[in-house]
mmCIF file with all atom_site columns, C-alpha atoms in Angstrom:
data_model
loop_
_atom_site.group_PDB
_atom_site.id
_atom_site.type_symbol
_atom_site.label_atom_id
_atom_site.label_alt_id
_atom_site.label_comp_id
_atom_site.label_asym_id
_atom_site.label_entity_id
_atom_site.label_seq_id
_atom_site.pdbx_PDB_ins_code
_atom_site.Cartn_x
_atom_site.Cartn_y
_atom_site.Cartn_z
_atom_site.occupancy
_atom_site.B_iso_or_equiv
_atom_site.pdbx_formal_charge
_atom_site.auth_seq_id
_atom_site.auth_comp_id
_atom_site.auth_asym_id
_atom_site.auth_atom_id
_atom_site.pdbx_PDB_model_num
ATOM 1   C CA . UNK U 1 1   ? -21.048 18.381  -2.792  1.00 81.00 ? 1   UNK U CA 1
ATOM 2   C CA . UNK U 1 2   ? -20.032 19.107  -6.384  1.00 90.00 ? 2   UNK U CA 1
ATOM 3   C CA . UNK U 1 3   ? -16.991 21.127  -5.355  1.00 91.00 ? 3   UNK U CA 1
ATOM 4   C CA . UNK U 1 4   ? -16.013 18.454  -2.846  1.00 91.00 ? 4   UNK U CA 1
ATOM 5   C CA . UNK U 1 5   ? -16.340 15.752  -5.500  1.00 92.00 ? 5   UNK U CA 1
ATOM 6   C CA . UNK U 1 6   ? -14.018 17.652  -7.804  1.00 95.00 ? 6   UNK U CA 1
ATOM 7   C CA . UNK U 1 7   ? -11.564 18.053  -4.919  1.00 94.00 ? 7   UNK U CA 1
ATOM 8   C CA . UNK U 1 8   ? -11.780 14.329  -4.159  1.00 95.00 ? 8   UNK U CA 1
ATOM 9   C CA . UNK U 1 9   ? -10.875 13.479  -7.765  1.00 95.00 ? 9   UNK U CA 1
ATOM 10  C CA . UNK U 1 10  ? -7.997  15.966  -7.729  1.00 96.00 ? 10  UNK U CA 1
ATOM 11  C CA . UNK U 1 11  ? -6.750  14.502  -4.440  1.00 95.00 ? 11  UNK U CA 1
ATOM 12  C CA . UNK U 1 12  ? -6.854  11.050  -6.046  1.00 95.00 ? 12  UNK U CA 1
ATOM 13  C CA . UNK U 1 13  ? -4.838  12.245  -9.030  1.00 95.00 ? 13  UNK U CA 1
ATOM 14  C CA . UNK U 1 14  ? -2.259  13.884  -6.779  1.00 95.00 ? 14  UNK U CA 1
ATOM 15  C CA . UNK U 1 15  ? -2.001  10.785  -4.561  1.00 94.00 ? 15  UNK U CA 1
ATOM 16  C CA . UNK U 1 16  ? -1.506  8.469   -7.536  1.00 93.00 ? 16  UNK U CA 1
ATOM 17  C CA . UNK U 1 17  ? 1.032   10.753  -9.171  1.00 94.00 ? 17  UNK U CA 1
ATOM 18  C CA . UNK U 1 18  ? 2.893   11.236  -5.885  1.00 93.00 ? 18  UNK U CA 1
ATOM 19  C CA . UNK U 1 19  ? 3.125   7.479   -5.423  1.00 92.00 ? 19  UNK U CA 1
ATOM 20  C CA . UNK U 1 20  ? 4.555   6.991   -8.904  1.00 91.00 ? 20  UNK U CA 1
ATOM 21  C CA . UNK U 1 21  ? 6.930   9.944   -8.772  1.00 93.00 ? 21  UNK U CA 1
ATOM 22  C CA . UNK U 1 22  ? 8.003   9.577   -5.149  1.00 91.00 ? 22  UNK U CA 1
ATOM 23  C CA . UNK U 1 23  ? 8.561   5.808   -5.022  1.00 87.00 ? 23  UNK U CA 1
ATOM 24  C CA . UNK U 1 24  ? 8.663   4.507   -8.602  1.00 85.00 ? 24  UNK U CA 1
ATOM 25  C CA . UNK U 1 25  ? 10.634  1.356   -7.809  1.00 86.00 ? 25  UNK U CA 1
ATOM 26  C CA . UNK U 1 26  ? 8.067   0.220   -5.229  1.00 87.00 ? 26  UNK U CA 1
ATOM 27  C CA . UNK U 1 27  ? 5.170   0.284   -7.688  1.00 87.00 ? 27  UNK U CA 1
ATOM 28  C CA . UNK U 1 28  ? 5.762   -2.461  -10.239 1.00 84.00 ? 28  UNK U CA 1
ATOM 29  C CA . UNK U 1 29  ? 2.079   -2.477  -11.187 1.00 84.00 ? 29  UNK U CA 1
ATOM 30  C CA . UNK U 1 30  ? 1.120   -0.681  -14.410 1.00 90.00 ? 30  UNK U CA 1
ATOM 31  C CA . UNK U 1 31  ? 0.872   3.078   -13.998 1.00 91.00 ? 31  UNK U CA 1
ATOM 32  C CA . UNK U 1 32  ? -2.832  3.274   -14.929 1.00 92.00 ? 32  UNK U CA 1
ATOM 33  C CA . UNK U 1 33  ? -3.608  0.759   -12.186 1.00 93.00 ? 33  UNK U CA 1
ATOM 34  C CA . UNK U 1 34  ? -1.848  2.837   -9.527  1.00 91.00 ? 34  UNK U CA 1
ATOM 35  C CA . UNK U 1 35  ? -3.475  6.095   -10.600 1.00 93.00 ? 35  UNK U CA 1
ATOM 36  C CA . UNK U 1 36  ? -6.845  4.386   -11.108 1.00 94.00 ? 36  UNK U CA 1
ATOM 37  C CA . UNK U 1 37  ? -6.710  2.909   -7.631  1.00 94.00 ? 37  UNK U CA 1
ATOM 38  C CA . UNK U 1 38  ? -6.046  6.333   -6.137  1.00 94.00 ? 38  UNK U CA 1
ATOM 39  C CA . UNK U 1 39  ? -8.792  7.836   -8.306  1.00 94.00 ? 39  UNK U CA 1
ATOM 40  C CA . UNK U 1 40  ? -11.287 5.264   -7.062  1.00 95.00 ? 40  UNK U CA 1
ATOM 41  C CA . UNK U 1 41  ? -10.235 5.374   -3.411  1.00 96.00 ? 41  UNK U CA 1
ATOM 42  C CA . UNK U 1 42  ? -10.239 9.144   -2.937  1.00 95.00 ? 42  UNK U CA 1
ATOM 43  C CA . UNK U 1 43  ? -13.865 9.818   -3.907  1.00 95.00 ? 43  UNK U CA 1
ATOM 44  C CA . UNK U 1 44  ? -15.009 6.744   -2.019  1.00 96.00 ? 44  UNK U CA 1
ATOM 45  C CA . UNK U 1 45  ? -13.239 7.798   1.183   1.00 96.00 ? 45  UNK U CA 1
ATOM 46  C CA . UNK U 1 46  ? -14.368 11.382  0.725   1.00 95.00 ? 46  UNK U CA 1
ATOM 47  C CA . UNK U 1 47  ? -17.997 10.369  0.247   1.00 95.00 ? 47  UNK U CA 1
ATOM 48  C CA . UNK U 1 48  ? -17.904 8.200   3.373   1.00 95.00 ? 48  UNK U CA 1
ATOM 49  C CA . UNK U 1 49  ? -16.392 11.064  5.373   1.00 95.00 ? 49  UNK U CA 1
ATOM 50  C CA . UNK U 1 50  ? -18.899 13.539  3.929   1.00 94.00 ? 50  UNK U CA 1
ATOM 51  C CA . UNK U 1 51  ? -21.881 11.442  4.928   1.00 95.00 ? 51  UNK U CA 1
ATOM 52  C CA . UNK U 1 52  ? -20.446 10.481  8.331   1.00 95.00 ? 52  UNK U CA 1
ATOM 53  C CA . UNK U 1 53  ? -19.767 14.119  9.174   1.00 93.00 ? 53  UNK U CA 1
ATOM 54  C CA . UNK U 1 54  ? -23.139 15.180  7.700   1.00 92.00 ? 54  UNK U CA 1
ATOM 55  C CA . UNK U 1 55  ? -21.376 17.579  5.320   1.00 88.00 ? 55  UNK U CA 1
ATOM 56  C CA . UNK U 1 56  ? -20.412 19.981  8.099   1.00 93.00 ? 56  UNK U CA 1
ATOM 57  C CA . UNK U 1 57  ? -16.626 19.718  7.814   1.00 94.00 ? 57  UNK U CA 1
ATOM 58  C CA . UNK U 1 58  ? -15.580 19.633  4.146   1.00 93.00 ? 58  UNK U CA 1
ATOM 59  C CA . UNK U 1 59  ? -11.889 20.143  4.972   1.00 94.00 ? 59  UNK U CA 1
ATOM 60  C CA . UNK U 1 60  ? -11.921 17.013  7.120   1.00 95.00 ? 60  UNK U CA 1
ATOM 61  C CA . UNK U 1 61  ? -13.665 15.115  4.314   1.00 95.00 ? 61  UNK U CA 1
ATOM 62  C CA . UNK U 1 62  ? -10.954 16.149  1.845   1.00 95.00 ? 62  UNK U CA 1
ATOM 63  C CA . UNK U 1 63  ? -8.243  15.173  4.336   1.00 96.00 ? 63  UNK U CA 1
ATOM 64  C CA . UNK U 1 64  ? -9.900  11.779  4.881   1.00 95.00 ? 64  UNK U CA 1
ATOM 65  C CA . UNK U 1 65  ? -10.090 11.415  1.111   1.00 96.00 ? 65  UNK U CA 1
ATOM 66  C CA . UNK U 1 66  ? -6.326  11.917  0.879   1.00 96.00 ? 66  UNK U CA 1
ATOM 67  C CA . UNK U 1 67  ? -5.722  9.462   3.704   1.00 96.00 ? 67  UNK U CA 1
ATOM 68  C CA . UNK U 1 68  ? -7.917  6.832   2.073   1.00 96.00 ? 68  UNK U CA 1
ATOM 69  C CA . UNK U 1 69  ? -6.232  7.277   -1.309  1.00 95.00 ? 69  UNK U CA 1
ATOM 70  C CA . UNK U 1 70  ? -2.793  6.935   0.261   1.00 94.00 ? 70  UNK U CA 1
ATOM 71  C CA . UNK U 1 71  ? -3.638  3.837   2.269   1.00 94.00 ? 71  UNK U CA 1
ATOM 72  C CA . UNK U 1 72  ? -5.407  1.996   -0.548  1.00 95.00 ? 72  UNK U CA 1
ATOM 73  C CA . UNK U 1 73  ? -2.720  2.918   -3.085  1.00 93.00 ? 73  UNK U CA 1
ATOM 74  C CA . UNK U 1 74  ? -0.007  1.705   -0.723  1.00 91.00 ? 74  UNK U CA 1
ATOM 75  C CA . UNK U 1 75  ? -1.479  -1.791  -0.967  1.00 91.00 ? 75  UNK U CA 1
ATOM 76  C CA . UNK U 1 76  ? -0.007  -1.957  -4.475  1.00 89.00 ? 76  UNK U CA 1
ATOM 77  C CA . UNK U 1 77  ? 3.517   -1.147  -3.262  1.00 88.00 ? 77  UNK U CA 1
ATOM 78  C CA . UNK U 1 78  ? 6.023   -3.991  -3.471  1.00 84.00 ? 78  UNK U CA 1
ATOM 79  C CA . UNK U 1 79  ? 9.151   -2.991  -1.520  1.00 80.00 ? 79  UNK U CA 1
ATOM 80  C CA . UNK U 1 80  ? 10.435  -6.561  -1.730  1.00 79.00 ? 80  UNK U CA 1
ATOM 81  C CA . UNK U 1 81  ? 10.761  -6.204  -5.514  1.00 72.00 ? 81  UNK U CA 1
ATOM 82  C CA . UNK U 1 82  ? 12.562  -2.847  -5.406  1.00 71.00 ? 82  UNK U CA 1
ATOM 83  C CA . UNK U 1 83  ? 15.854  -2.746  -7.267  1.00 65.00 ? 83  UNK U CA 1
ATOM 84  C CA . UNK U 1 84  ? 18.869  -3.672  -5.200  1.00 66.00 ? 84  UNK U CA 1
ATOM 85  C CA . UNK U 1 85  ? 17.058  -5.448  -2.408  1.00 60.00 ? 85  UNK U CA 1
ATOM 86  C CA . UNK U 1 86  ? 17.571  -9.080  -1.593  1.00 59.00 ? 86  UNK U CA 1
ATOM 87  C CA . UNK U 1 87  ? 14.482  -11.248 -1.258  1.00 58.00 ? 87  UNK U CA 1
ATOM 88  C CA . UNK U 1 88  ? 13.331  -11.474 2.316   1.00 57.00 ? 88  UNK U CA 1
ATOM 89  C CA . UNK U 1 89  ? 11.876  -14.943 2.292   1.00 57.00 ? 89  UNK U CA 1
ATOM 90  C CA . UNK U 1 90  ? 11.437  -16.642 5.592   1.00 59.00 ? 90  UNK U CA 1
ATOM 91  C CA . UNK U 1 91  ? 13.081  -19.924 4.639   1.00 57.00 ? 91  UNK U CA 1
ATOM 92  C CA . UNK U 1 92  ? 15.789  -18.662 2.362   1.00 54.00 ? 92  UNK U CA 1
ATOM 93  C CA . UNK U 1 93  ? 18.255  -21.509 1.703   1.00 57.00 ? 93  UNK U CA 1
ATOM 94  C CA . UNK U 1 94  ? 21.340  -19.270 1.627   1.00 57.00 ? 94  UNK U CA 1
ATOM 95  C CA . UNK U 1 95  ? 21.015  -17.863 5.119   1.00 56.00 ? 95  UNK U CA 1
ATOM 96  C CA . UNK U 1 96  ? 23.270  -18.962 7.914   1.00 57.00 ? 96  UNK U CA 1
ATOM 97  C CA . UNK U 1 97  ? 21.950  -21.946 9.782   1.00 57.00 ? 97  UNK U CA 1
ATOM 98  C CA . UNK U 1 98  ? 19.547  -23.013 7.058   1.00 55.00 ? 98  UNK U CA 1
ATOM 99  C CA . UNK U 1 99  ? 21.514  -26.183 6.252   1.00 58.00 ? 99  UNK U CA 1
ATOM 100 C CA . UNK U 1 100 ? 21.772  -27.859 9.592   1.00 61.00 ? 100 UNK U CA 1
ATOM 101 C CA . UNK U 1 101 ? 22.381  -31.532 9.948   1.00 62.00 ? 101 UNK U CA 1
ATOM 102 C CA . UNK U 1 102 ? 19.292  -33.461 10.986  1.00 63.00 ? 102 UNK U CA 1
ATOM 103 C CA . UNK U 1 103 ? 19.070  -34.405 14.637  1.00 68.00 ? 103 UNK U CA 1
ATOM 104 C CA . UNK U 1 104 ? 19.589  -38.011 15.528  1.00 72.00 ? 104 UNK U CA 1
ATOM 105 C CA . UNK U 1 105 ? 17.515  -39.583 18.196  1.00 72.00 ? 105 UNK U CA 1
ATOM 106 C CA . UNK U 1 106 ? 19.283  -41.438 20.942  1.00 73.00 ? 106 UNK U CA 1
ATOM 107 C CA . UNK U 1 107 ? 18.163  -44.964 21.567  1.00 74.00 ? 107 UNK U CA 1
ATOM 108 C CA . UNK U 1 108 ? 16.248  -45.347 24.780  1.00 68.00 ? 108 UNK U CA 1
#
């Protein structure tokens, strides 16, 4: 379990660094938060996989650790704040059809 734990931490570091290097404009959170989230998620996911699989498949546990780190780290991504993208609000006042005249009711 010691070797797996070291691998889980390394997977977390790689996942956090890959998120920051691969998509830096999506992660507006501070860098230590992104890497720390991956560092916390990878050992947690790896430990769950290790105990669920009864320690028989360490490669699967490491793969699940990477998957967990990627999914939990992606929760910090903010593609709506990426440079060059317009806000995608649902009721944006500048969209076509947003300023319609109010309907008038006909008298009965």
